[in-house]
Coordinates of N, CA, C and O in Angstrom, one line a residue:
X1 N 0.4 -1.6 -0.4 CA 0.2 0.0 -0.1 C 0.5 1.2 0.5 O 1.9 0.9 0.6
X2 N 0.3 2.7 -0.4 CA 1.6 3.8 -0.6 C 0.9 3.9 0.5 O -0.2 4.3 1.0
X3 N 0.9 5.3 1.0 CA 1.3 6.0 2.1 C 2.0 7.3 1.7 O 2.8 8.2 0.0
X4 N 1.9 8.6 2.2 CA 1.1 9.7 1.6 C 2.1 10.8 3.3 O 1.6 10.3 4.2
X5 N 2.6 11.6 2.7 CA 3.5 12.8 3.3 C 3.0 14.0 2.9 O 2.2 14.7 1.8
X6 N 2.9 14.4 4.3 CA 2.2 15.9 4.3 C 3.6 16.8 4.8 O 4.2 17.0 5.8
X7 N 3.9 18.1 4.0 CA 4.7 18.5 4.6 C 4.6 20.0 4.7 O 3.7 20.5 3.8
X8 N 4.8 20.1 5.6 CA 4.2 21.5 6.6 C 5.5 22.2 6.1 O 6.3 22.0 6.8
X9 N 6.4 23.8 5.4 CA 6.8 25.2 5.0 C 6.3 26.1 6.3 O 5.6 26.6 5.6
X10 N 6.6 26.0 6.9 CA 7.0 28.0 8.1 C 7.0 29.0 7.7 O 8.5 29.0 7.8
X11 N 6.9 29.7 7.6 CA 6.7 30.8 7.7 C 5.4 31.7 9.0 O 4.4 31.8 8.9
X12 N 5.7 32.0 9.1 CA 5.6 33.0 10.8 C 5.0 34.8 10.3 O 6.2 35.1 10.9
X13 N 3.7 35.2 11.4 CA 4.1 36.4 11.1 C 4.3 36.8 12.4 O 4.4 36.3 13.2
X14 N 4.5 37.5 12.6 CA 4.9 38.6 14.5 C 4.1 38.4 15.3 O 4.1 37.7 16.3
X15 N 2.9 38.5 14.3 CA 2.0 38.2 14.6 C 0.4 38.2 15.1 O 0.5 37.3 13.5
X16 N -0.4 37.4 15.0 CA -1.3 36.6 14.7 C -2.1 37.4 14.6 O -2.1 38.0 14.7
X17 N -2.6 36.3 12.3 CA -3.3 37.1 12.2 C -4.5 36.2 12.4 O -4.8 35.0 12.5
X18 N -6.0 37.2 13.2 CA -7.5 36.2 12.5 C -8.6 37.1 11.9 O -9.4 37.7 12.9
X19 N -8.0 37.8 11.0 CA -9.2 39.1 10.2 C -9.6 39.7 10.7 O -8.7 41.5 11.2
X20 N -11.2 39.7 11.6 CA -11.0 41.2 12.0 C -10.9 41.5 13.2 O -11.0 42.2 13.8
X21 N -10.1 40.4 13.9 CA -9.8 40.5 15.8 C -8.7 40.2 15.7 O -7.8 39.6 15.6
X22 N -8.4 41.8 16.6 CA -7.0 41.1 16.9 C -6.1 39.8 17.9 O -7.2 39.8 18.6
X23 N -4.6 40.2 18.4 CA -3.9 39.7 19.2 C -2.8 39.9 18.6 O -1.6 40.7 18.8
X24 N -3.0 39.0 21.0 CA -1.8 40.2 21.4 C -0.6 38.1 21.8 O 0.7 38.6 21.6
X25 N -1.3 36.9 20.3 CA 0.0 36.3 20.7 C 0.8 36.3 19.2 O 0.6 36.4 17.8
X26 N 2.3 35.3 19.4 CA 2.9 35.3 17.6 C 2.2 34.2 16.7 O 1.5 33.5 17.7
X27 N 2.9 34.3 15.0 CA 2.0 33.8 14.2 C 2.8 32.1 15.1 O 2.9 31.2 15.3
X28 N 4.3 32.0 14.8 CA 4.7 30.7 16.3 C 3.7 29.8 17.1 O 2.9 29.2 16.4
X29 N 3.7 30.9 18.1 CA 2.7 30.4 19.1 C 0.8 30.2 18.8 O 0.0 28.6 18.7
X30 N 0.7 31.3 17.9 CA -1.1 30.4 16.9 C -0.8 29.4 16.6 O -1.8 28.7 16.8
X31 N 0.7 29.1 16.0 CA 0.2 28.0 14.6 C 0.6 26.6 15.1 O -0.6 25.6 15.4
X32 N 1.5 26.2 16.7 CA 1.5 25.1 17.9 C 0.3 24.8 18.4 O -0.1 24.3 17.9
X33 N -0.7 25.7 19.0 CA -1.8 25.9 19.4 C -3.5 25.3 17.9 O -3.2 23.8 18.0
X34 N -2.6 25.6 16.5 CA -3.3 24.7 15.0 C -2.8 22.8 15.4 O -3.5 22.0 14.6
X35 N -0.8 23.1 15.5 CA -0.3 22.3 15.2 C -0.9 20.3 16.0 O -0.5 20.4 15.5
X36 N -1.3 20.7 16.7 CA -1.4 20.2 18.0 C -2.5 19.4 17.4 O -2.5 17.7 18.1
X37 N -3.3 20.3 16.8 CA -5.1 19.2 17.1 C -4.5 18.6 15.5 O -5.2 17.8 15.7
X38 N -3.3 19.7 14.8 CA -3.6 18.5 13.6 C -2.9 17.3 13.7 O -3.6 16.7 12.9
X39 N -1.9 17.7 14.2 CA -1.1 16.6 14.8 C -2.1 14.7 15.1 O -2.1 14.1 14.9
X40 N -3.4 16.2 16.2 CA -3.7 14.5 16.4 C -4.4 14.3 15.6 O -5.2 12.6 16.1
X41 N -5.5 14.6 15.1 CA -6.3 14.0 14.2 C -5.1 13.8 13.6 O -5.7 12.3 12.6
X42 N -4.2 13.5 12.1 CA -3.5 12.5 11.5 C -3.4 11.0 12.8 O -3.8 9.9 11.9
X43 N -3.0 11.5 13.5 CA -2.6 9.9 14.6 C -3.5 9.5 14.5 O -4.0 8.1 14.3
X44 N -4.9 10.3 15.0 CA -6.0 9.4 14.5 C -6.3 8.6 13.7 O -7.2 7.6 13.5
X45 N -6.0 8.4 13.1 CA -6.0 8.8 10.6 C -4.9 6.6 10.9 O -5.2 6.7 10.2
X46 N -4.0 7.1 11.8 CA -2.9 5.9 12.6 C -2.0 6.3 11.5 O -0.8 5.7 11.4
X47 N -1.7 7.9 11.5 CA 0.2 8.8 11.1 C 0.2 8.6 11.7 O 0.0 9.7 13.2
X48 N 1.4 8.8 11.7 CA 2.9 9.5 12.4 C 3.3 10.4 12.8 O 4.2 11.9 11.0
X49 N 4.4 11.7 12.9 CA 4.9 13.1 13.2 C 6.6 12.8 12.5 O 6.8 11.4 12.9
X50 N 7.3 12.7 11.1 CA 8.2 12.2 11.0 C 9.5 12.6 10.8 O 9.5 12.5 11.3
X51 N 9.1 14.8 11.3 CA 9.8 15.6 12.2 C 9.7 16.6 11.8 O 8.5 17.0 10.8
X52 N 9.6 17.9 12.7 CA 8.9 18.3 12.9 C 11.1 19.2 13.4 O 11.7 19.1 14.2
X53 N 11.1 20.6 13.4 CA 11.5 22.2 13.6 C 13.0 22.7 12.6 O 11.0 22.8 11.2
X54 N 14.0 24.3 13.8 CA 13.8 24.4 12.3 C 14.6 24.7 12.2 O 15.7 23.2 12.2
X55 N 14.5 25.2 11.2 CA 15.2 25.4 9.3 C 16.6 25.7 9.5 O 17.2 25.1 9.8
X56 N 17.1 27.8 10.5 CA 18.2 27.6 10.6 C 18.8 28.2 9.4 O 19.2 29.4 9.4
X57 N 18.8 27.4 8.3 CA 19.6 27.9 6.7 C 18.4 27.8 6.1 O 17.8 26.4 5.7
X58 N 18.5 28.0 5.3 CA 17.6 28.6 3.5 C 17.6 27.2 3.2 O 19.3 26.3 3.2
X59 N 16.6 27.0 2.6 CA 16.4 25.1 1.9 C 17.1 26.1 0.5 O 16.8 27.1 -0.4
X60 N 18.2 25.3 0.1 CA 17.8 24.7 -1.5 C 17.0 24.3 -2.5 O 16.9 23.2 -2.0
X61 N 16.1 24.6 -2.6 CA 15.3 24.9 -3.6 C 16.0 25.2 -4.8 O 15.7 25.5 -5.9
X62 N 15.4 23.4 -5.7 CA 16.3 23.5 -7.4 C 14.9 23.0 -7.4 O 14.4 22.0 -7.7
X63 N 15.4 24.3 -8.7 CA 13.2 23.7 -9.8 C 12.0 23.1 -9.1 O 11.5 22.8 -9.2
X64 N 12.0 24.4 -7.8 CA 10.6 24.3 -7.0 C 9.6 25.1 -7.2 O 10.1 25.8 -8.3
X65 N 9.0 23.9 -7.5 CA 7.7 25.3 -8.2 C 7.6 26.2 -7.1 O 8.8 26.8 -6.0
X66 N 6.4 27.2 -7.6 CA 6.9 29.1 -7.0 C 5.9 28.8 -5.3 O 6.8 29.7 -4.2
X67 N 5.4 27.6 -5.8 CA 4.6 28.3 -3.9 C 5.6 27.7 -3.2 O 4.6 27.9 -2.3
X68 N 6.5 27.1 -3.2 CA 7.8 27.0 -1.8 C 8.1 27.5 -1.8 O 9.2 27.6 -1.0
X69 N 9.3 28.6 -2.8 CA 10.2 29.8 -2.3 C 9.2 30.7 -0.9 O 8.3 30.9 -1.5
X70 N 10.3 30.5 -0.6 CA 9.9 31.7 1.0 C 11.0 31.7 2.1 O 11.7 31.3 1.5
X71 N 11.2 32.0 3.0 CA 11.9 32.6 4.1 C 11.6 31.0 4.5 O 10.9 31.8 5.8
X72 N 11.0 29.5 5.3 CA 10.6 29.5 5.6 C 11.5 29.1 7.2 O 13.1 29.4 7.1
X73 N 10.7 29.0 8.3 CA 11.3 29.2 9.8 C 10.8 28.0 10.0 O 12.6 27.4 10.4
X74 N 10.1 27.0 10.1 CA 10.3 25.0 10.4 C 9.6 24.5 9.6 O 8.7 24.8 8.2
X75 N 9.4 23.3 9.6 CA 9.1 22.8 9.1 C 9.3 20.9 9.4 O 9.4 21.1 10.8
X76 N 7.1 20.9 8.8 CA 7.1 19.4 9.7 C 6.7 18.6 8.4 O 6.4 18.8 7.0
X77 N 6.9 17.4 8.9 CA 6.4 16.1 8.1 C 5.7 15.1 8.6 O 5.8 14.9 10.2
X78 N 4.4 14.8 8.5 CA 4.0 14.0 8.8 C 3.7 12.6 7.7 O 3.2 13.1 6.4
X79 N 3.2 11.7 8.2 CA 3.0 10.4 7.3 C 1.2 10.0 7.7 O 1.4 10.2 8.3
X80 N 0.8 9.3 6.5 CA -0.6 9.1 7.1 C -1.2 7.4 5.7 O 0.5 6.9 4.6
X81 N -0.8 6.2 6.5 CA -0.8 5.1 6.0 C -1.7 5.3 4.1 O -1.0 4.1 3.8
X82 N -2.6 6.4 4.8 CA -3.8 6.0 3.1 C -4.0 7.4 2.5 O -4.6 8.1 3.1
X83 N -3.4 8.0 0.9 CA -3.5 8.9 0.7 C -5.0 9.2 0.4 O -4.7 10.8 1.0
X84 N -6.0 8.5 0.3 CA -6.1 9.5 0.8 C -7.3 9.8 1.8 O -8.9 10.9 1.8
X85 N -7.1 9.0 3.1 CA -7.2 9.9 4.1 C -7.1 11.8 5.1 O -7.8 12.0 5.3
X86 N -6.1 12.1 4.2 CA -5.8 13.3 4.6 C -6.7 14.3 3.9 O -6.5 15.8 4.3
X87 N -7.7 13.9 2.3 CA -8.3 14.3 1.9 C -9.5 14.1 3.3 O -10.4 15.3 2.8
X88 N -9.6 13.9 4.2 CA -10.5 13.9 5.4 C -10.5 14.3 6.6 O -11.2 14.9 7.9
X89 N -9.3 15.0 6.4 CA -9.1 16.2 8.1 C -9.7 17.0 8.4 O -10.2 17.1 9.2
X90 N -10.0 18.0 7.0 CA -11.2 19.1 7.6 C -12.6 18.9 7.7 O -13.2 19.1 9.0
X91 N -12.8 17.4 7.5 CA -14.4 16.0 8.5 C -13.7 15.8 10.0 O -15.2 15.1 10.7
X92 N -12.6 15.3 10.5 CA -12.5 15.2 11.3 C -12.8 16.3 12.8 O -12.9 16.8 13.0
X93 N -13.3 15.4 14.0 CA -14.1 15.6 14.8 C -13.4 16.9 15.7 O -13.6 17.9 15.7
X94 N -12.3 16.2 16.4 CA -11.2 16.8 17.1 C -10.7 18.7 16.2 O -11.6 19.6 17.0
X95 N -10.6 18.5 14.7 CA -10.4 20.1 14.3 C -11.9 20.5 13.6 O -11.8 22.0 13.8
X96 N -12.7 19.6 13.7 CA -14.2 20.4 13.6 C -14.2 21.1 14.8 O -14.5 23.0 14.8
X97 N -14.2 20.9 16.1 CA -14.4 21.6 17.6 C -12.8 23.0 17.5 O -13.6 23.8 17.9
X98 N -12.0 22.7 16.9 CA -10.7 23.4 16.9 C -11.2 25.0 16.0 O -11.9 25.4 16.7
X99 N -11.8 24.6 15.4 CA -12.9 25.6 14.6 C -13.3 26.3 15.8 O -14.1 27.8 14.6
X100 N -14.1 25.9 15.4 CA -15.9 25.8 16.8 C -15.1 26.5 17.7 O -16.2 28.1 17.9
X101 N -14.2 25.9 18.4 CA -13.9 27.1 20.0 C -12.4 28.3 18.8 O -13.5 29.3 19.8
X102 N -12.6 28.2 18.5 CA -11.5 29.9 17.3 C -12.1 30.7 17.6 O -12.3 30.9 17.1
X103 N -13.5 29.9 16.7 CA -14.9 30.9 15.8 C -15.5 32.0 17.0 O -15.8 33.3 17.1
X104 N -15.9 30.9 18.4 CA -16.3 31.9 19.8 C -15.3 33.1 20.4 O -15.0 33.7 21.6
X105 N -14.1 32.4 20.4 CA -13.4 33.3 21.6 C -13.1 34.4 21.1 O -13.7 35.3 19.6

């Protein structure tokens, strides 16, 4: 069976961006809140966190798609045992509850 890998290249705002509401937390802190929810959801689907960490030096991007070019600060790679499961993440109860809580805050 084939596996799917989700690669997140991360670059943060100095302050979290929440549309019309102001925030005093950093973009990195806001992403970590979301990231824990996302990781739990991946694990509920039988997936794993493969790698996460600071990049430190720029990534060498040879023939990379324009959408991947950036000043990335961190990277995370998750593995999912079934590629189709990645498309079900938005339907996952944990993620739905997280979005509902965030909208009410």
